[in-house]
PDB file of N, CA and C in Angstrom:
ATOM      1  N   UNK A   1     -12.174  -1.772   6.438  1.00  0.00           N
ATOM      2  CA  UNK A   1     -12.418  -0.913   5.289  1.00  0.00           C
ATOM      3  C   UNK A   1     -12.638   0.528   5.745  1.00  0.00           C
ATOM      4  N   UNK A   2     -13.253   0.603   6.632  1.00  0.00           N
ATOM      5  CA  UNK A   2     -13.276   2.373   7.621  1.00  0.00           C
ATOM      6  C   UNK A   2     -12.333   2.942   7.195  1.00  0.00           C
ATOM      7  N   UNK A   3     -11.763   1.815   8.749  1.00  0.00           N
ATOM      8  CA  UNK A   3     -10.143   2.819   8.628  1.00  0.00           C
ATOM      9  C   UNK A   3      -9.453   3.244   7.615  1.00  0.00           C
ATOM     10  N   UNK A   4      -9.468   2.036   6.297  1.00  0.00           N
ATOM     11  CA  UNK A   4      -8.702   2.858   5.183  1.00  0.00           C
ATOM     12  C   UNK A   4      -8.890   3.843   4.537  1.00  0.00           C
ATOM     13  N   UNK A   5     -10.718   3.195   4.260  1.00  0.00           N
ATOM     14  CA  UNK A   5     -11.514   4.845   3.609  1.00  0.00           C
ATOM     15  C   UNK A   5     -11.234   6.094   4.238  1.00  0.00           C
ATOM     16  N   UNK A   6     -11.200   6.330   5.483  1.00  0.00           N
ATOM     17  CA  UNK A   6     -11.165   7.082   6.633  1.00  0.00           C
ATOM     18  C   UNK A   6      -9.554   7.825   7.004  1.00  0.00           C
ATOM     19  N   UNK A   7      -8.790   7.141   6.225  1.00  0.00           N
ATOM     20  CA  UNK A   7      -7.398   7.427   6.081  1.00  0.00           C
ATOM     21  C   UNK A   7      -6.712   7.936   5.098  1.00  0.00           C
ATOM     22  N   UNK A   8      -7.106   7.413   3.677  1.00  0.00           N
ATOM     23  CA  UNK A   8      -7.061   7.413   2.562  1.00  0.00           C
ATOM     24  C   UNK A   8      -7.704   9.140   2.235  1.00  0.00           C
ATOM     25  N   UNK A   9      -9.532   9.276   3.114  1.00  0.00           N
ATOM     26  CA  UNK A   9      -9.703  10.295   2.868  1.00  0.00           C
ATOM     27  C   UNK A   9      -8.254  11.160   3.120  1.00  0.00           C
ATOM     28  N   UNK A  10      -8.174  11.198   4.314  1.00  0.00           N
ATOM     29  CA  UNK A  10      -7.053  12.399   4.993  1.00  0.00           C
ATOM     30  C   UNK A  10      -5.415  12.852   4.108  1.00  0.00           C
ATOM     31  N   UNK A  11      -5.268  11.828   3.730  1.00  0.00           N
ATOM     32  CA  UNK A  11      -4.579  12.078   2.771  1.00  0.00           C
ATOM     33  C   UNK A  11      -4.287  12.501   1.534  1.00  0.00           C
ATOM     34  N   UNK A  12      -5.578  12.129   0.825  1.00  0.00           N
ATOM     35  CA  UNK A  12      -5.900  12.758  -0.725  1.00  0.00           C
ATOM     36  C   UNK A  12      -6.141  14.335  -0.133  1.00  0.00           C
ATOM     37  N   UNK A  13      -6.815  15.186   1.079  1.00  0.00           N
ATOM     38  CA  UNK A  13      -6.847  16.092   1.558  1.00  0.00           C
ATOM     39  C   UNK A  13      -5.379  16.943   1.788  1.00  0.00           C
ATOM     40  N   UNK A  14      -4.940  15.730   2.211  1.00  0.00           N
ATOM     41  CA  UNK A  14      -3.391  16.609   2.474  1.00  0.00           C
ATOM     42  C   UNK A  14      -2.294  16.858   1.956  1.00  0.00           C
ATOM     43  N   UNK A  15      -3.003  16.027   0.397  1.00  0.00           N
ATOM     44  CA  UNK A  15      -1.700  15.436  -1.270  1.00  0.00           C
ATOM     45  C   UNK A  15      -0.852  14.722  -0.770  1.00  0.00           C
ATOM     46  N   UNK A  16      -1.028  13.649   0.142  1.00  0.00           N
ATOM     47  CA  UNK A  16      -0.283  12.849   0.564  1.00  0.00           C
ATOM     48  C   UNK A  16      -0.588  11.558  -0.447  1.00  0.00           C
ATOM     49  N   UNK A  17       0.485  10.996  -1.106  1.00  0.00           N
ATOM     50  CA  UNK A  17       0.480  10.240  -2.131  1.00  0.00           C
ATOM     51  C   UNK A  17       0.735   8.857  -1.294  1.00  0.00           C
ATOM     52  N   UNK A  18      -0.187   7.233  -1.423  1.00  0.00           N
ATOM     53  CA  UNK A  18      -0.155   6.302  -1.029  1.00  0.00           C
ATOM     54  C   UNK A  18      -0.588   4.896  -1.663  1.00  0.00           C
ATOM     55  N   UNK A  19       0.212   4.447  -1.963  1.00  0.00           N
ATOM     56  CA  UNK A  19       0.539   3.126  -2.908  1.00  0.00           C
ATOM     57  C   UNK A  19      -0.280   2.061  -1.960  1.00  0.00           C
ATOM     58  N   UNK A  20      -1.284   1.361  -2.315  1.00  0.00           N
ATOM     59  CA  UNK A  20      -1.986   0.388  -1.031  1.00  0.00           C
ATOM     60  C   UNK A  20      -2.509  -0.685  -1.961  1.00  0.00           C
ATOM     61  N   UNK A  21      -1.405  -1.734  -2.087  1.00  0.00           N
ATOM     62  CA  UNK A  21      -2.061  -3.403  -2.403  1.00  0.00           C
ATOM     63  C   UNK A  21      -2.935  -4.164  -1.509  1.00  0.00           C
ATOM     64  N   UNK A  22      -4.219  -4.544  -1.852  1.00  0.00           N
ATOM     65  CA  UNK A  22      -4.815  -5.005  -1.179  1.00  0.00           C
ATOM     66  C   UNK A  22      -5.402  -6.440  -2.013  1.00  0.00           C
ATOM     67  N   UNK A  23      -5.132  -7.802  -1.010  1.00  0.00           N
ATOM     68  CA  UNK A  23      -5.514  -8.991  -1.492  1.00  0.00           C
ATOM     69  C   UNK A  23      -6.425  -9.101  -2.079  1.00  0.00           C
ATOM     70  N   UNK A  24      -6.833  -9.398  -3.246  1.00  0.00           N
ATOM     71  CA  UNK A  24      -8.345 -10.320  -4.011  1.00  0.00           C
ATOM     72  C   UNK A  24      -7.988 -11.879  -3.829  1.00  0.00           C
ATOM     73  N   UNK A  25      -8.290 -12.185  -4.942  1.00  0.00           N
ATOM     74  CA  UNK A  25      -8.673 -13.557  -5.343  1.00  0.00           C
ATOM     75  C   UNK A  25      -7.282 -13.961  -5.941  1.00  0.00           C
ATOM     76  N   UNK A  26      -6.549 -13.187  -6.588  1.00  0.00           N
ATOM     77  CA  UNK A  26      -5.314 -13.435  -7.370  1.00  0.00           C
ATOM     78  C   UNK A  26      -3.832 -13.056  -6.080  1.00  0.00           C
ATOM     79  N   UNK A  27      -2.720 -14.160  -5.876  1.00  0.00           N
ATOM     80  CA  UNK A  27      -1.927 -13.943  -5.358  1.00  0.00           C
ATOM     81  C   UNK A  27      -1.071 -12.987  -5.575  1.00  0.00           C
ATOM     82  N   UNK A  28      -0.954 -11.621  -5.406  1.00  0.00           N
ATOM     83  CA  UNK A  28      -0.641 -10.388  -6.064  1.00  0.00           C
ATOM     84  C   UNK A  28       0.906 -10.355  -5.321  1.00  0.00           C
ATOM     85  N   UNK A  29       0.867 -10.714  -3.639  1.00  0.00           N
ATOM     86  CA  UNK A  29       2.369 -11.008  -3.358  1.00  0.00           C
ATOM     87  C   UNK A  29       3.747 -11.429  -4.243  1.00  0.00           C
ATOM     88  N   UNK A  30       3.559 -12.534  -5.037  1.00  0.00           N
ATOM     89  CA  UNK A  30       4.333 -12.947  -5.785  1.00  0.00           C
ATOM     90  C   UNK A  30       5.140 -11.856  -6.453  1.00  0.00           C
ATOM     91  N   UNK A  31       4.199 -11.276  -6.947  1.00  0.00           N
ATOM     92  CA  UNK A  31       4.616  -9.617  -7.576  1.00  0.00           C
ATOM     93  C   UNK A  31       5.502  -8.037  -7.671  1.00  0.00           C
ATOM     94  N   UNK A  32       5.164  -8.640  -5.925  1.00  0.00           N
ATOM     95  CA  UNK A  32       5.932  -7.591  -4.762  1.00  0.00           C
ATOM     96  C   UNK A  32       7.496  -8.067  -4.292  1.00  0.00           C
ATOM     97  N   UNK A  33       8.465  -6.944  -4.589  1.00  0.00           N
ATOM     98  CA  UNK A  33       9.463  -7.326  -4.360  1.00  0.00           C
ATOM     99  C   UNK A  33      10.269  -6.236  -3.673  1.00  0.00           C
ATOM    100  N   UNK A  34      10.784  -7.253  -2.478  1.00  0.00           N
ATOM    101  CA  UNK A  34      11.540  -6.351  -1.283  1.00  0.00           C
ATOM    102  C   UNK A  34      10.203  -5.938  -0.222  1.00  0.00           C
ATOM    103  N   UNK A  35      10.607  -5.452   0.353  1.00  0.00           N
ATOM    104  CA  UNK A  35       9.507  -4.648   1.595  1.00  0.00           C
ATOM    105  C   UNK A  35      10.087  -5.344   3.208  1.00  0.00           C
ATOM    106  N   UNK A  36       9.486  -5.066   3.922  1.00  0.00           N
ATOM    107  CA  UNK A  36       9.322  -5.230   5.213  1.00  0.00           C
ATOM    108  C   UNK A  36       8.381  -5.850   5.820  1.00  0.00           C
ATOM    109  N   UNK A  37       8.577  -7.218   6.289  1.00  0.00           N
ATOM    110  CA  UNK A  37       7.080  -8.021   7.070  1.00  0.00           C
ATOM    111  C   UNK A  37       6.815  -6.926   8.229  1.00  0.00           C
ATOM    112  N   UNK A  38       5.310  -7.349   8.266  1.00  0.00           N
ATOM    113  CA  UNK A  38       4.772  -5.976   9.575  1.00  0.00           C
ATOM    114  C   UNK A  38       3.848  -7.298  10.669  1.00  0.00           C
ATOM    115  N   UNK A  39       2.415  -7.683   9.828  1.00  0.00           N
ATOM    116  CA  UNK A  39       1.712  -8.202   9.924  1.00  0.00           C
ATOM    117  C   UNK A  39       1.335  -7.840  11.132  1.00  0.00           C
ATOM    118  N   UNK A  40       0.796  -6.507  11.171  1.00  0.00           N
ATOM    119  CA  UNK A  40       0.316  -5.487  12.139  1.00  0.00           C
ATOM    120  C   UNK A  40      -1.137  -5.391  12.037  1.00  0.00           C
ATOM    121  N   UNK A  41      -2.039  -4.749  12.768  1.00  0.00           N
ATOM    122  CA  UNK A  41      -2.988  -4.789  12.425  1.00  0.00           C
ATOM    123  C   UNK A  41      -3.371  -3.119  12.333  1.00  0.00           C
ATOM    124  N   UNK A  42      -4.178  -2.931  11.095  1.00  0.00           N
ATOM    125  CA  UNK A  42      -4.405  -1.891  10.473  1.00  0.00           C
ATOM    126  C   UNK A  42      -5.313  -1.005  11.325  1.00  0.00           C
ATOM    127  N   UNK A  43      -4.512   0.468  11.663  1.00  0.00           N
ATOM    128  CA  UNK A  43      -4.788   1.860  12.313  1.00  0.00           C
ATOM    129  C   UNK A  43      -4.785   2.578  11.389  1.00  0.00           C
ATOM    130  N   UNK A  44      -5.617   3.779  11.559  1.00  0.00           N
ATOM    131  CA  UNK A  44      -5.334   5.520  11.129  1.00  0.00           C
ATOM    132  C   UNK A  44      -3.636   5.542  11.468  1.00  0.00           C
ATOM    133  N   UNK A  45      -3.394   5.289  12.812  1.00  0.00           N
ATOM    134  CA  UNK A  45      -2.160   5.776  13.035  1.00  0.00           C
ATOM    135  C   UNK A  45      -1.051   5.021  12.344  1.00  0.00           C
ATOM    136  N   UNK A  46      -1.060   3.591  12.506  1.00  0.00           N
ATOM    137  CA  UNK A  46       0.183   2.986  11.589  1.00  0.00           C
ATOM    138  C   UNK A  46       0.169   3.506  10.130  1.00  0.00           C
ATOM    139  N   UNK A  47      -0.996   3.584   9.228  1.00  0.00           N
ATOM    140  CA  UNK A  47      -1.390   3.846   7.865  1.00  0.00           C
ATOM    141  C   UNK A  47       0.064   5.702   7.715  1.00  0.00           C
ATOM    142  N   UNK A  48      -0.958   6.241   8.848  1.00  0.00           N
ATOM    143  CA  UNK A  48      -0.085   7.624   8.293  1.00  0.00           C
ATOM    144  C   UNK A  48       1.489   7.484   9.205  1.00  0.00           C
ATOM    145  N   UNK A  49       1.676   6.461  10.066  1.00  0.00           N
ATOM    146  CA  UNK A  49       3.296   6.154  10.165  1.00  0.00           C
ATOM    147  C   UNK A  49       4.007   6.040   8.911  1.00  0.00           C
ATOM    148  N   UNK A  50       3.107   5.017   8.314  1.00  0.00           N
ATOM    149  CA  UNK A  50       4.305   4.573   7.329  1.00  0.00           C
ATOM    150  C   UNK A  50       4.195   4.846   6.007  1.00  0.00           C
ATOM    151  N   UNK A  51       3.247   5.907   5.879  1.00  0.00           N
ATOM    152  CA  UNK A  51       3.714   7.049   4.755  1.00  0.00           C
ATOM    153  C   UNK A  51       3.692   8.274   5.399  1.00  0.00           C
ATOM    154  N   UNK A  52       4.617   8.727   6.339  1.00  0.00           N
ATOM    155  CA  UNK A  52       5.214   9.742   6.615  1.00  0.00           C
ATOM    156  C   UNK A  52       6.043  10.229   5.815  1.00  0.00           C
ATOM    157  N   UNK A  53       6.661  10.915   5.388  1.00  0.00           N
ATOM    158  CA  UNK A  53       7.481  11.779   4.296  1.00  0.00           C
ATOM    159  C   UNK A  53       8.933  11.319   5.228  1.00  0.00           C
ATOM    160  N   UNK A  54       9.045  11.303   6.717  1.00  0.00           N
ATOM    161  CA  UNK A  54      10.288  11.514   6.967  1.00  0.00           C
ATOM    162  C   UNK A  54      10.486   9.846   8.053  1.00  0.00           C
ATOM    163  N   UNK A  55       9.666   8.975   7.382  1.00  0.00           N
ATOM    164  CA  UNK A  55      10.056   7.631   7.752  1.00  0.00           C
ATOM    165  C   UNK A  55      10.995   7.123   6.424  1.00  0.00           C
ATOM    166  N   UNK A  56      11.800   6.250   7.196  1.00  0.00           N
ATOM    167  CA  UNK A  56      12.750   5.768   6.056  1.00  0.00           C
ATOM    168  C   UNK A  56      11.879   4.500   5.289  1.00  0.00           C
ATOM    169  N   UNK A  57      10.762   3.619   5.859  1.00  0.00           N
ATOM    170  CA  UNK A  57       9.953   2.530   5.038  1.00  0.00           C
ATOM    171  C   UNK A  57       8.742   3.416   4.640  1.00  0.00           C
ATOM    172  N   UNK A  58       9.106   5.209   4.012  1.00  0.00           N
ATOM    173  CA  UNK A  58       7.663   5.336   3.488  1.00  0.00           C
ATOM    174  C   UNK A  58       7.755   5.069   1.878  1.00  0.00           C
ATOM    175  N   UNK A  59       9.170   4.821   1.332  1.00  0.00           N
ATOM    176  CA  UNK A  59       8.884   4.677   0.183  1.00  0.00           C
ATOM    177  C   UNK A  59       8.300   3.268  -0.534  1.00  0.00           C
ATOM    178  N   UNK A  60       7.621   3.273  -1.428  1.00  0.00           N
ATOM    179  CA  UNK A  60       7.051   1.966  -1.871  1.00  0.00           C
ATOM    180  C   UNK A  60       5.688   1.467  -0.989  1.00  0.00           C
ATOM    181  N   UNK A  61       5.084   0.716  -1.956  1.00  0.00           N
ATOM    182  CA  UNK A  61       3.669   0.206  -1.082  1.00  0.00           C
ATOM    183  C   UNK A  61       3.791  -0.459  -0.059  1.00  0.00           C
ATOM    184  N   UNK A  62       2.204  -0.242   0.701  1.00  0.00           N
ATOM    185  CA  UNK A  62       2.088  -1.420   1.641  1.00  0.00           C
ATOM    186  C   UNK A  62       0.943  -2.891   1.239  1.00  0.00           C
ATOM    187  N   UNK A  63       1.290  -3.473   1.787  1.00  0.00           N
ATOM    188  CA  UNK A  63       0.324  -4.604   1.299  1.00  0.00           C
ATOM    189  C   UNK A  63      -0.558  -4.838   2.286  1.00  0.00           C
ATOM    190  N   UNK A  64      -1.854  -4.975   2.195  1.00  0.00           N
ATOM    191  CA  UNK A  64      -2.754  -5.468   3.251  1.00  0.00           C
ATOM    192  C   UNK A  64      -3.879  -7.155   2.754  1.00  0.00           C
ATOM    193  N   UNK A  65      -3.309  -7.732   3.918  1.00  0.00           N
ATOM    194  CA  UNK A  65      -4.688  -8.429   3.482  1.00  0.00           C
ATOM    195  C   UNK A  65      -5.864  -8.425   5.276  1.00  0.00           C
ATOM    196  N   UNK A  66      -6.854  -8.273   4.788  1.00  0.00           N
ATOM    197  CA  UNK A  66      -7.992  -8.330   5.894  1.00  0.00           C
ATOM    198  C   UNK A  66      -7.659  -7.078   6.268  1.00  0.00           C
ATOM    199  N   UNK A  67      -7.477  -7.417   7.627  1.00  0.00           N
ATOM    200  CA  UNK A  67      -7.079  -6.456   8.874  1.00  0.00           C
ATOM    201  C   UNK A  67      -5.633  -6.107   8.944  1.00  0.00           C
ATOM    202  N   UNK A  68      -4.935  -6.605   8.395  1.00  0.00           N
ATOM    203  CA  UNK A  68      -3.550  -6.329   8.351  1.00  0.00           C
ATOM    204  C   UNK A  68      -2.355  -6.067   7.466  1.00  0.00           C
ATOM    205  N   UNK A  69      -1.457  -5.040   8.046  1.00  0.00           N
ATOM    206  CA  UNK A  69      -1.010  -4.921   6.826  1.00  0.00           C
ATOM    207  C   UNK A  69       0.460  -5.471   6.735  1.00  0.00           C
ATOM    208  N   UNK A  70       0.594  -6.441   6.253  1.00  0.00           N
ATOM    209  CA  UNK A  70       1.512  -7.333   6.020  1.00  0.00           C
ATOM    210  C   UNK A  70       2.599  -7.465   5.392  1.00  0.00           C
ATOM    211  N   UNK A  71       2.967  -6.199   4.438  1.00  0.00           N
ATOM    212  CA  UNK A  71       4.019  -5.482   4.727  1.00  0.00           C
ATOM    213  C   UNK A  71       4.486  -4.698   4.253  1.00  0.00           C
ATOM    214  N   UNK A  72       5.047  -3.533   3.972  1.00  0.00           N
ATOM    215  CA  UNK A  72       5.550  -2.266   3.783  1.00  0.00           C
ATOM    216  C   UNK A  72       6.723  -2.056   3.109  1.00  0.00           C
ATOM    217  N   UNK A  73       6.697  -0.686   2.289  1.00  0.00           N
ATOM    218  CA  UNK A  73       7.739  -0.121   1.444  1.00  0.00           C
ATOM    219  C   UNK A  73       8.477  -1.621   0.298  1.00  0.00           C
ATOM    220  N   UNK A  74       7.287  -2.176  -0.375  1.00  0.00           N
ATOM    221  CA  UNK A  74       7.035  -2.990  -1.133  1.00  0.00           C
ATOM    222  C   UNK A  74       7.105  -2.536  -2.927  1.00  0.00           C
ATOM    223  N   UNK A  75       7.885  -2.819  -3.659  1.00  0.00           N
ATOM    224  CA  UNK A  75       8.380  -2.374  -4.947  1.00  0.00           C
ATOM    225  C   UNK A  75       7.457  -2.741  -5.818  1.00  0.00           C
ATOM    226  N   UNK A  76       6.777  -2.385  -6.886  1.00  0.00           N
ATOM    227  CA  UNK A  76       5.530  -3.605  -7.565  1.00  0.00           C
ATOM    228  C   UNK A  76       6.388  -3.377  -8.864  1.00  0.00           C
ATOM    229  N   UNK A  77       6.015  -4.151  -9.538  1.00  0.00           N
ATOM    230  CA  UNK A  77       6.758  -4.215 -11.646  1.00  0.00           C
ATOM    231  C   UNK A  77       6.123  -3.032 -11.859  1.00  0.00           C
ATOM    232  N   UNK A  78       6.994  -2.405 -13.074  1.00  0.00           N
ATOM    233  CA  UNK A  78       6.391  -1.614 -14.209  1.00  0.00           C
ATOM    234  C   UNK A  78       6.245  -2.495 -15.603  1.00  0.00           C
ATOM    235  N   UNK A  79       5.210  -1.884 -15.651  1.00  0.00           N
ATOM    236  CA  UNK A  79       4.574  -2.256 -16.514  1.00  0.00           C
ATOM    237  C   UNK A  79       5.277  -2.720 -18.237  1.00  0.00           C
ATOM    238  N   UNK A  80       5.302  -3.878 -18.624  1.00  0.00           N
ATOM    239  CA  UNK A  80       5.782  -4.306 -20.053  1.00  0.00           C
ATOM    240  C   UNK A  80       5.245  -3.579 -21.296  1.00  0.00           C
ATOM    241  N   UNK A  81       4.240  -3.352 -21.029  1.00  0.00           N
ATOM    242  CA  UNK A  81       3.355  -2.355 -22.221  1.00  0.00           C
ATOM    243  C   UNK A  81       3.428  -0.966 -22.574  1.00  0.00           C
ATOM    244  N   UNK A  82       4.124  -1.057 -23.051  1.00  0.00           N
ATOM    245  CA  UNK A  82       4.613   1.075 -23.572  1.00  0.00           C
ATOM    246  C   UNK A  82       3.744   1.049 -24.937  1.00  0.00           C
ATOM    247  N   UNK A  83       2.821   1.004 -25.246  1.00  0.00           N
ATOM    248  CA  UNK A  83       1.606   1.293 -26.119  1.00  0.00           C
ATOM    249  C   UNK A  83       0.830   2.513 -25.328  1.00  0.00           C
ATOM    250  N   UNK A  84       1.159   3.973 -26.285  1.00  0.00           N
ATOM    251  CA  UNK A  84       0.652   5.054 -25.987  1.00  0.00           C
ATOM    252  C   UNK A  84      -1.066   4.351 -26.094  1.00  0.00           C
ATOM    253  N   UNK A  85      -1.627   5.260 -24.845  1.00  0.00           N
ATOM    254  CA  UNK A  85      -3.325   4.940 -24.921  1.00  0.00           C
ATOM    255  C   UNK A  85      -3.751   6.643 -25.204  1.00  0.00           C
ATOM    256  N   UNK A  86      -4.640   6.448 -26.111  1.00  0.00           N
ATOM    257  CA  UNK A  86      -5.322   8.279 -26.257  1.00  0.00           C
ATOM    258  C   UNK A  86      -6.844   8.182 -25.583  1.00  0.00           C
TER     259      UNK A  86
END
């Protein structure tokens, strides 16, 4: 959790925009479509690898569960509900 907080900071600092699924209780994988298996274990440095602007897997989320992030440039649904909210 550091590292992400700790990463996450650096980026909202730098308007670096980052899509990050992270496991609960509900199988959220199912959801995710396309990406790249990594099942790496989670750095400062891999985090800002693979949302680099000029990596080709920075587009789309990464998925993490625990310590790892399991896999990258991951597509999620849009949303069925087009009901303006005020």
């Amino acid at each position: 959790v550091d590292t992400l907080v700790r990463t996450l900071k650096e980026f909202a600092k730098d308007k670096i925009g980052a899509l990050i699924v992270i496991r609960g209780k509900d199988l959220i994988v199912r959801h995710l479509h396309g990406g790249v298996e990594l099942n790496g274990k989670m750095s400062e440095a891999l985090l800002k690898s693979l949302f680099d602007a000029s990596s080709i897997g920075h587009d789309g989320a990464v998925y993490v569960e625990g310590n790892k992030v399991v896999k990258f440039s991951c597509h999620l649904p849009l949303s069925k509900n087009l009901e303006k909210k005020s």
